[in-house]
XYZ file of C-alpha atoms in Angstrom:
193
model
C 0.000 0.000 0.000
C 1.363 3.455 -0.994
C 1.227 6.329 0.874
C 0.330 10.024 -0.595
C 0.847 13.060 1.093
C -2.557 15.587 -0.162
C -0.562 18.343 -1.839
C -1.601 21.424 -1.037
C -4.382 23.544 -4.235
C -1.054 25.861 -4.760
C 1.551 23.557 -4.130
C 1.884 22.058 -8.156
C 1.555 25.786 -9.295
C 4.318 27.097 -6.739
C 6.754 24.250 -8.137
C 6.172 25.571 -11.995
C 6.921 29.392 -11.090
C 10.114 28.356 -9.194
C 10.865 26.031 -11.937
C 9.953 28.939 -14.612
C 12.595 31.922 -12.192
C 15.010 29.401 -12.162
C 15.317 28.985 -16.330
C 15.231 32.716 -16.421
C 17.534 33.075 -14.062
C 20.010 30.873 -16.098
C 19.405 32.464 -19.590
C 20.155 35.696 -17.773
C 23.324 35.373 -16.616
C 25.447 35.295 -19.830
C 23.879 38.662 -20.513
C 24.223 40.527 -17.042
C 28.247 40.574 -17.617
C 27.388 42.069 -21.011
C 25.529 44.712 -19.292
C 28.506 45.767 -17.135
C 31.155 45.752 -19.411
C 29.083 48.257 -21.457
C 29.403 50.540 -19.195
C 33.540 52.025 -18.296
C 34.191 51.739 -14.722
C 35.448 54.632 -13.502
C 38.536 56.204 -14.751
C 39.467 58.951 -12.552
C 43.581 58.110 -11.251
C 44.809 59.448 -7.847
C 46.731 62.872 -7.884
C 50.505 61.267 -6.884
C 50.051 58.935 -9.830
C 49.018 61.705 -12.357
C 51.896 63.442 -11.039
C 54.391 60.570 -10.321
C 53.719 59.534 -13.999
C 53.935 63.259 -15.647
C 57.303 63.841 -13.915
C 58.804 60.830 -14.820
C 58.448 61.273 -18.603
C 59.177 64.922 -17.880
C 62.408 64.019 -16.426
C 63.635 62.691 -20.044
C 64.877 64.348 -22.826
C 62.771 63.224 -25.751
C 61.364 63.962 -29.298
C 57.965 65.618 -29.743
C 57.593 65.705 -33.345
C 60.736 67.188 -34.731
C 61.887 68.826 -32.145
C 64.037 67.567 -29.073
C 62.972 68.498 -25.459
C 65.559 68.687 -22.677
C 63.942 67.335 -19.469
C 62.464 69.724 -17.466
C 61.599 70.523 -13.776
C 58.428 68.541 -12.147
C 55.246 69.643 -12.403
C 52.885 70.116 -8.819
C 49.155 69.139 -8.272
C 46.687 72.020 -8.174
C 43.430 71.639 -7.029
C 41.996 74.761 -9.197
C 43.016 72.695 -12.307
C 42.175 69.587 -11.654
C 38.442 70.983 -10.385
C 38.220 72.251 -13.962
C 39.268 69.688 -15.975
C 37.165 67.701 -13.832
C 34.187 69.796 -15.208
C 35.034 70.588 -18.849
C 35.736 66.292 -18.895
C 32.172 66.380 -17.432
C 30.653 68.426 -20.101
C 32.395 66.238 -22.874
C 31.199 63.805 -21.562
C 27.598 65.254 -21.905
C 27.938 66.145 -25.126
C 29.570 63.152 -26.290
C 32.682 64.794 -28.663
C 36.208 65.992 -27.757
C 36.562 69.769 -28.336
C 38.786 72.544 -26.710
C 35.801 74.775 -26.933
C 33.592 74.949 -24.418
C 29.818 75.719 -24.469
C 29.600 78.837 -21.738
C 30.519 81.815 -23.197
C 32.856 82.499 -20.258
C 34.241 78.827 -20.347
C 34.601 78.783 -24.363
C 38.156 79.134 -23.907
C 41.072 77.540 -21.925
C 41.969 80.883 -20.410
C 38.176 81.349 -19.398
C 37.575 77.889 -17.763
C 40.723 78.326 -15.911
C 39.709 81.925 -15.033
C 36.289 80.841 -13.856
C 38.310 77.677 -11.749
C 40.275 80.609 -9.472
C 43.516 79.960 -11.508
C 44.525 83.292 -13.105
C 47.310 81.487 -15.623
C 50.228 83.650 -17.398
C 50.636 80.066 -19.684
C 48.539 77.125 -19.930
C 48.225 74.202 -22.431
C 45.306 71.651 -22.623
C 45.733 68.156 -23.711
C 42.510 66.327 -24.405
C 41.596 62.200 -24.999
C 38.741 60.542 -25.985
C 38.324 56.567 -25.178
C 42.134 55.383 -23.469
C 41.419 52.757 -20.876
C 43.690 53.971 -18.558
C 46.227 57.238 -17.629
C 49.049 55.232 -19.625
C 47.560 54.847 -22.544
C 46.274 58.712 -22.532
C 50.029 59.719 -21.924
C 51.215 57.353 -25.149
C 48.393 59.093 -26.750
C 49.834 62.570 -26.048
C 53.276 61.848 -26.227
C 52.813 60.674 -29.970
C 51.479 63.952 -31.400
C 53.761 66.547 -31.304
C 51.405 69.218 -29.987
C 50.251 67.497 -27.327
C 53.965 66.431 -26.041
C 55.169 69.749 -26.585
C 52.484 70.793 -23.758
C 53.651 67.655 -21.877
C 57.248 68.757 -21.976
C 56.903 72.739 -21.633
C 59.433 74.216 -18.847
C 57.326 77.039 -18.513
C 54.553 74.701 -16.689
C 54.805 74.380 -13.389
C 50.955 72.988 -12.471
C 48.665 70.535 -13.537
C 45.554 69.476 -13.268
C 43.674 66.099 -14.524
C 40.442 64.801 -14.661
C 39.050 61.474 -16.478
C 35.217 60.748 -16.805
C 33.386 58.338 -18.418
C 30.104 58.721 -20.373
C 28.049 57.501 -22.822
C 28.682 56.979 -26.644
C 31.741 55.612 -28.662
C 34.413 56.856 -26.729
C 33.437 55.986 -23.032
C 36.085 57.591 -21.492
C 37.217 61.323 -21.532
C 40.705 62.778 -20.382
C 41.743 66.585 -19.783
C 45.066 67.704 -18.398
C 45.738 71.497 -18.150
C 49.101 72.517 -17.574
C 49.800 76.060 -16.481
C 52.065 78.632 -14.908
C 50.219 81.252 -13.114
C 50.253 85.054 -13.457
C 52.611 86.689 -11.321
C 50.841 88.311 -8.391
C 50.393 92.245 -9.283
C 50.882 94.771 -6.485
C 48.104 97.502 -5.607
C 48.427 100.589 -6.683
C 47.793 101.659 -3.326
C 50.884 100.021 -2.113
C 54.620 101.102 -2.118
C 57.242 98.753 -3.054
């Protein structure tokens, strides 16, 4: 003689949903990893590396384009700039292009966004990427156009300033380093030497 347990009314119906989550459950992850990797993680490097990796290539005479570059002094971390590269990466990254103009009328210009930042700059040089993984492969980037490398290896810089962002679109990631020298602090007219 066999015993049967009574199943309870929602018992068989309980089973088939689990059974039903379970297959969808499997068929979905394949395509969750998908779904991360579409998205960059984030890209933004700590100051002492920016500057750690800026001063060592500074620290070498090379070849930007045609022209050899002695090595020059180290560059130092300034807030100002690297607050506003931080938000011109940003608006790239809105707007989904590389451009060194900017959309405010103020911050159209290098000078301006700098201006607007605090930094009142005597020199300053921009170097923009669009899409390098990481801080290593933005500096190979630079340092194989001449322009950019020129900024890289200018003795008149003494600052920088670095921001990386990511965003939507084909280039996922977005890189601005501004490298500057600021004005030389003006005395008041009110004041004798």
């Amino acid at each position: 003689m066999q015993c049967r347990h009574p199943r309870p009314p929602g018992a068989l119906y309980d089973a088939a949903m689990f059974r039903l989550l379970c297959i969808l459950a499997a068929w979905s992850l394949p395509i969750l990893p998908l779904r991360a990797a579409d998205q960059p993680a984030p890209c933004q490097p700590e100051a002492q590396q920016v500057v750690a990796s800026i001063n060592q290539l500074r620290a070498q005479a090379r070849r930007c384009g045609a022209t050899r570059w002695p090595a020059v002094a180290a560059l130092t971390w300034d807030l100002s700039l690297a607050r506003s590269a931080q938000q011109f990466a940003q608006e790239l990254a809105r707007r989904g292009e590389i451009s060194h103009l900017g959309s405010g009328t103020a911050s159209a210009s290098l000078r301006g966004r700098l201006r607007e930042a605090g930094y009142l700059p005597a020199q300053a040089g921009e170097n923009l990427a669009a899409g390098p993984e990481s801080l290593a492969e933005a500096l190979d980037l630079w340092l194989a156009s001449a322009p950019h490398c020129e900024n890289l290896m200018q003795a008149e810089f003494v600052d920088i300033g670095l921001a990386c962002v990511t965003g939507p679109g084909r280039y996922g990631r977005y890189w601005v380093a501004y490298l500057a020298r600021p004005a030389p602090l003006r005395s008041s007219p009110d004041r004798s030497p």
